Amino acid sequence: MLNIKEKQATGTLNELYHTDYYTWAITNAELLKEGKLNDVDYINLAEEVKDLGNSEYYRLVSFFTNLLSHMYKWDNQPELRSKSWENTIKNSIRGITSALEKNPGLKYQSTFNNAYISAWKDARYIISDDIDMDIKFISKHCPYTFKEVIYKVCEIAPDRIDEDDIAFLKNLPLF
């Protein structure tokens, strides 16, 4: 492994960010650990940290998207219901719970609502493709509140959803 001087010899940290992300990240981590704060690439590091937070937000959106698209199909195609759909719904609930437990800042109502609204926009495209329906016939407004989804999930898979997950979700300030 290169030491900091060898890494810096390969270019400035800003250059490394664009040409060798791995070395850039390792170098910045070492500089932070060693307390060499004046040498850290603050501008790019700040962007990366922000992106880390955003990735958790988009992870939540992804779980919502899967949940909403499968809930819609569950309601509108009862003849096609399957264990696979049930599993996706169950795993989406687990993912949402996990994301919110690990990232309490995502529970703020405006952040949560924005993620939910964004997820429905994405879910509409998935639904349109999956059921071969013109997207204009799928409401632009989500047909479910989050509260309705939680109660519906309890009906779909009452013995397959961890009751602690449901209790956690029902205790969100949105309820």
Coordinates of C-alpha atoms in Angstrom, one line a residue:
M1 CA 0.0 0.0 0.0
L2 CA 1.3 3.5 -0.8
N3 CA 2.1 5.9 2.0
I4 CA 0.6 9.4 2.0
K5 CA 3.7 10.9 0.4
E6 CA 3.7 8.3 -2.4
K7 CA 0.0 9.0 -3.0
Q8 CA 0.5 12.7 -3.1
A9 CA 3.3 12.3 -5.5
T10 CA 0.9 10.8 -8.0
G11 CA -1.0 14.1 -8.1
T12 CA -2.9 16.6 -6.0
L13 CA -5.8 15.3 -4.0
N14 CA -8.2 17.1 -6.3
E15 CA -6.5 15.5 -9.4
L16 CA -6.7 12.1 -7.6
Y17 CA -10.4 12.5 -7.1
H18 CA -10.9 12.6 -10.8
T19 CA -8.2 10.0 -11.8
D20 CA -7.9 7.5 -8.9
Y21 CA -10.9 7.6 -6.6
Y22 CA -9.7 4.7 -4.5
T23 CA -6.3 6.4 -3.7
W24 CA -8.1 9.7 -3.1
A25 CA -10.5 8.1 -0.6
I26 CA -7.8 6.2 1.3
T27 CA -5.5 9.2 1.4
N28 CA -8.2 11.5 2.8
A29 CA -9.2 8.8 5.4
E30 CA -5.6 8.6 6.5
L31 CA -5.2 12.4 6.7
L32 CA -8.3 12.7 8.8
K33 CA -7.2 9.9 11.2
E34 CA -3.8 11.5 11.5
G35 CA -5.4 14.9 12.2
K36 CA -3.8 16.5 9.1
L37 CA -6.9 18.5 8.5
N38 CA -5.1 21.2 6.4
D39 CA -4.2 18.5 3.8
V40 CA -7.7 17.1 3.3
D41 CA -9.6 17.7 0.1
Y42 CA -12.5 19.4 1.8
I43 CA -14.5 20.3 -1.3
N44 CA -14.7 16.9 -2.8
L45 CA -14.9 15.2 0.6
A46 CA -17.9 17.3 1.5
E47 CA -19.6 16.3 -1.7
E48 CA -18.9 12.6 -1.1
V49 CA -20.3 12.8 2.5
K50 CA -23.4 14.6 1.1
D51 CA -23.8 11.8 -1.5
L52 CA -23.6 9.2 1.3
G53 CA -26.6 10.8 3.0
N54 CA -28.4 11.1 -0.3
S55 CA -27.8 7.4 -1.0
E56 CA -29.7 6.5 2.2
Y57 CA -32.6 8.7 1.0
Y58 CA -32.6 7.0 -2.4
R59 CA -32.5 3.6 -0.7
L60 CA -35.7 4.5 1.1
V61 CA -37.2 5.7 -2.1
S62 CA -36.3 2.4 -3.8
F63 CA -38.0 0.4 -1.0
F64 CA -41.1 2.6 -1.2
T65 CA -41.1 2.2 -5.0
N66 CA -41.0 -1.6 -4.8
L67 CA -43.7 -1.7 -2.1
L68 CA -46.1 0.7 -3.9
S69 CA -45.7 -1.0 -7.3
H70 CA -46.4 -4.4 -5.8
M71 CA -49.3 -3.1 -3.7
Y72 CA -50.9 -1.6 -6.8
K73 CA -50.5 -4.8 -8.8
W74 CA -51.8 -6.8 -5.8
D75 CA -54.9 -4.7 -5.7
N76 CA -55.5 -4.6 -9.5
Q77 CA -54.4 -8.0 -10.6
P78 CA -55.7 -10.4 -8.0
E79 CA -55.6 -13.3 -10.4
L80 CA -51.8 -12.9 -10.7
R81 CA -51.0 -12.6 -7.0
S82 CA -48.0 -14.8 -6.1
K83 CA -45.7 -15.7 -3.3
S84 CA -43.1 -13.6 -5.1
W85 CA -45.2 -10.5 -4.8
E86 CA -45.9 -11.2 -1.2
N87 CA -42.2 -11.6 -0.6
T88 CA -41.4 -8.4 -2.3
I89 CA -44.0 -6.6 -0.2
K90 CA -42.6 -8.2 3.0
N91 CA -39.0 -7.4 2.1
S92 CA -39.9 -3.8 1.2
I93 CA -41.4 -3.3 4.7
R94 CA -38.2 -4.8 6.2
G95 CA -36.1 -2.5 4.1
I96 CA -38.2 0.6 5.0
T97 CA -38.0 -0.2 8.7
S98 CA -34.3 -0.8 8.5
A99 CA -33.6 2.4 6.6
L100 CA -35.6 4.5 9.1
E101 CA -34.1 2.8 12.1
K102 CA -30.6 3.4 10.9
N103 CA -31.3 6.9 9.6
P104 CA -33.8 8.6 12.0
G105 CA -33.4 11.9 10.0
L106 CA -35.4 10.2 7.2
K107 CA -38.4 10.1 9.5
Y108 CA -38.9 13.9 9.4
Q109 CA -42.3 14.4 7.8
S110 CA -41.1 16.5 4.8
T111 CA -38.2 14.1 4.0
F112 CA -40.4 11.1 4.4
N113 CA -43.3 12.6 2.3
N114 CA -40.9 13.6 -0.4
A115 CA -39.4 10.1 -0.6
Y116 CA -42.9 8.6 -0.7
I117 CA -44.1 11.0 -3.5
S118 CA -40.9 10.4 -5.5
A119 CA -41.4 6.6 -5.1
W120 CA -44.9 6.8 -6.5
K121 CA -43.6 8.6 -9.6
D122 CA -41.1 5.8 -10.1
A123 CA -43.7 3.1 -9.3
R124 CA -46.0 4.4 -12.0
Y125 CA -43.5 3.6 -14.7
I126 CA -42.8 0.1 -13.2
I127 CA -46.6 -0.6 -13.1
S128 CA -47.1 0.7 -16.6
D129 CA -44.4 -1.7 -17.9
D130 CA -45.4 -4.6 -15.7
I131 CA -49.1 -4.6 -16.6
D132 CA -48.7 -3.1 -20.0
M133 CA -50.9 -0.1 -19.3
D134 CA -50.6 3.4 -20.7
I135 CA -49.1 5.4 -17.9
K136 CA -51.8 8.1 -18.3
F137 CA -54.3 5.7 -16.9
I138 CA -52.3 5.3 -13.6
S139 CA -53.1 8.2 -11.2
K140 CA -50.3 10.8 -10.8
H141 CA -51.3 10.8 -7.1
C142 CA -50.5 7.8 -5.0
P143 CA -53.7 5.9 -4.2
Y144 CA -52.5 4.9 -0.8
T145 CA -51.4 6.8 2.3
F146 CA -48.5 5.2 4.1
K147 CA -50.9 4.3 6.9
E148 CA -53.2 2.5 4.5
V149 CA -50.2 0.6 3.1
I150 CA -49.2 -0.6 6.5
Y151 CA -52.7 -1.9 7.4
K152 CA -53.0 -3.5 3.9
V153 CA -49.6 -5.2 4.4
C154 CA -50.8 -6.7 7.7
E155 CA -53.8 -8.2 5.8
I156 CA -51.6 -9.6 2.9
A157 CA -49.0 -11.3 5.0
P158 CA -50.1 -11.3 8.7
D159 CA -47.8 -14.1 9.7
R160 CA -44.8 -13.1 7.6
I161 CA -44.2 -9.5 8.7
D162 CA -42.3 -9.0 11.9
E163 CA -44.6 -7.4 14.4
D164 CA -41.8 -5.2 15.7
D165 CA -41.4 -3.8 12.2
I166 CA -45.1 -3.0 12.0
A167 CA -45.1 -1.5 15.6
F168 CA -42.1 0.7 14.6
L169 CA -43.8 1.9 11.5
K170 CA -47.1 2.5 13.2
N171 CA -45.3 4.6 15.8
L172 CA -43.9 7.0 13.2
P173 CA -45.0 10.6 13.8
L174 CA -46.9 10.4 10.5
F175 CA -49.6 8.2 12.0

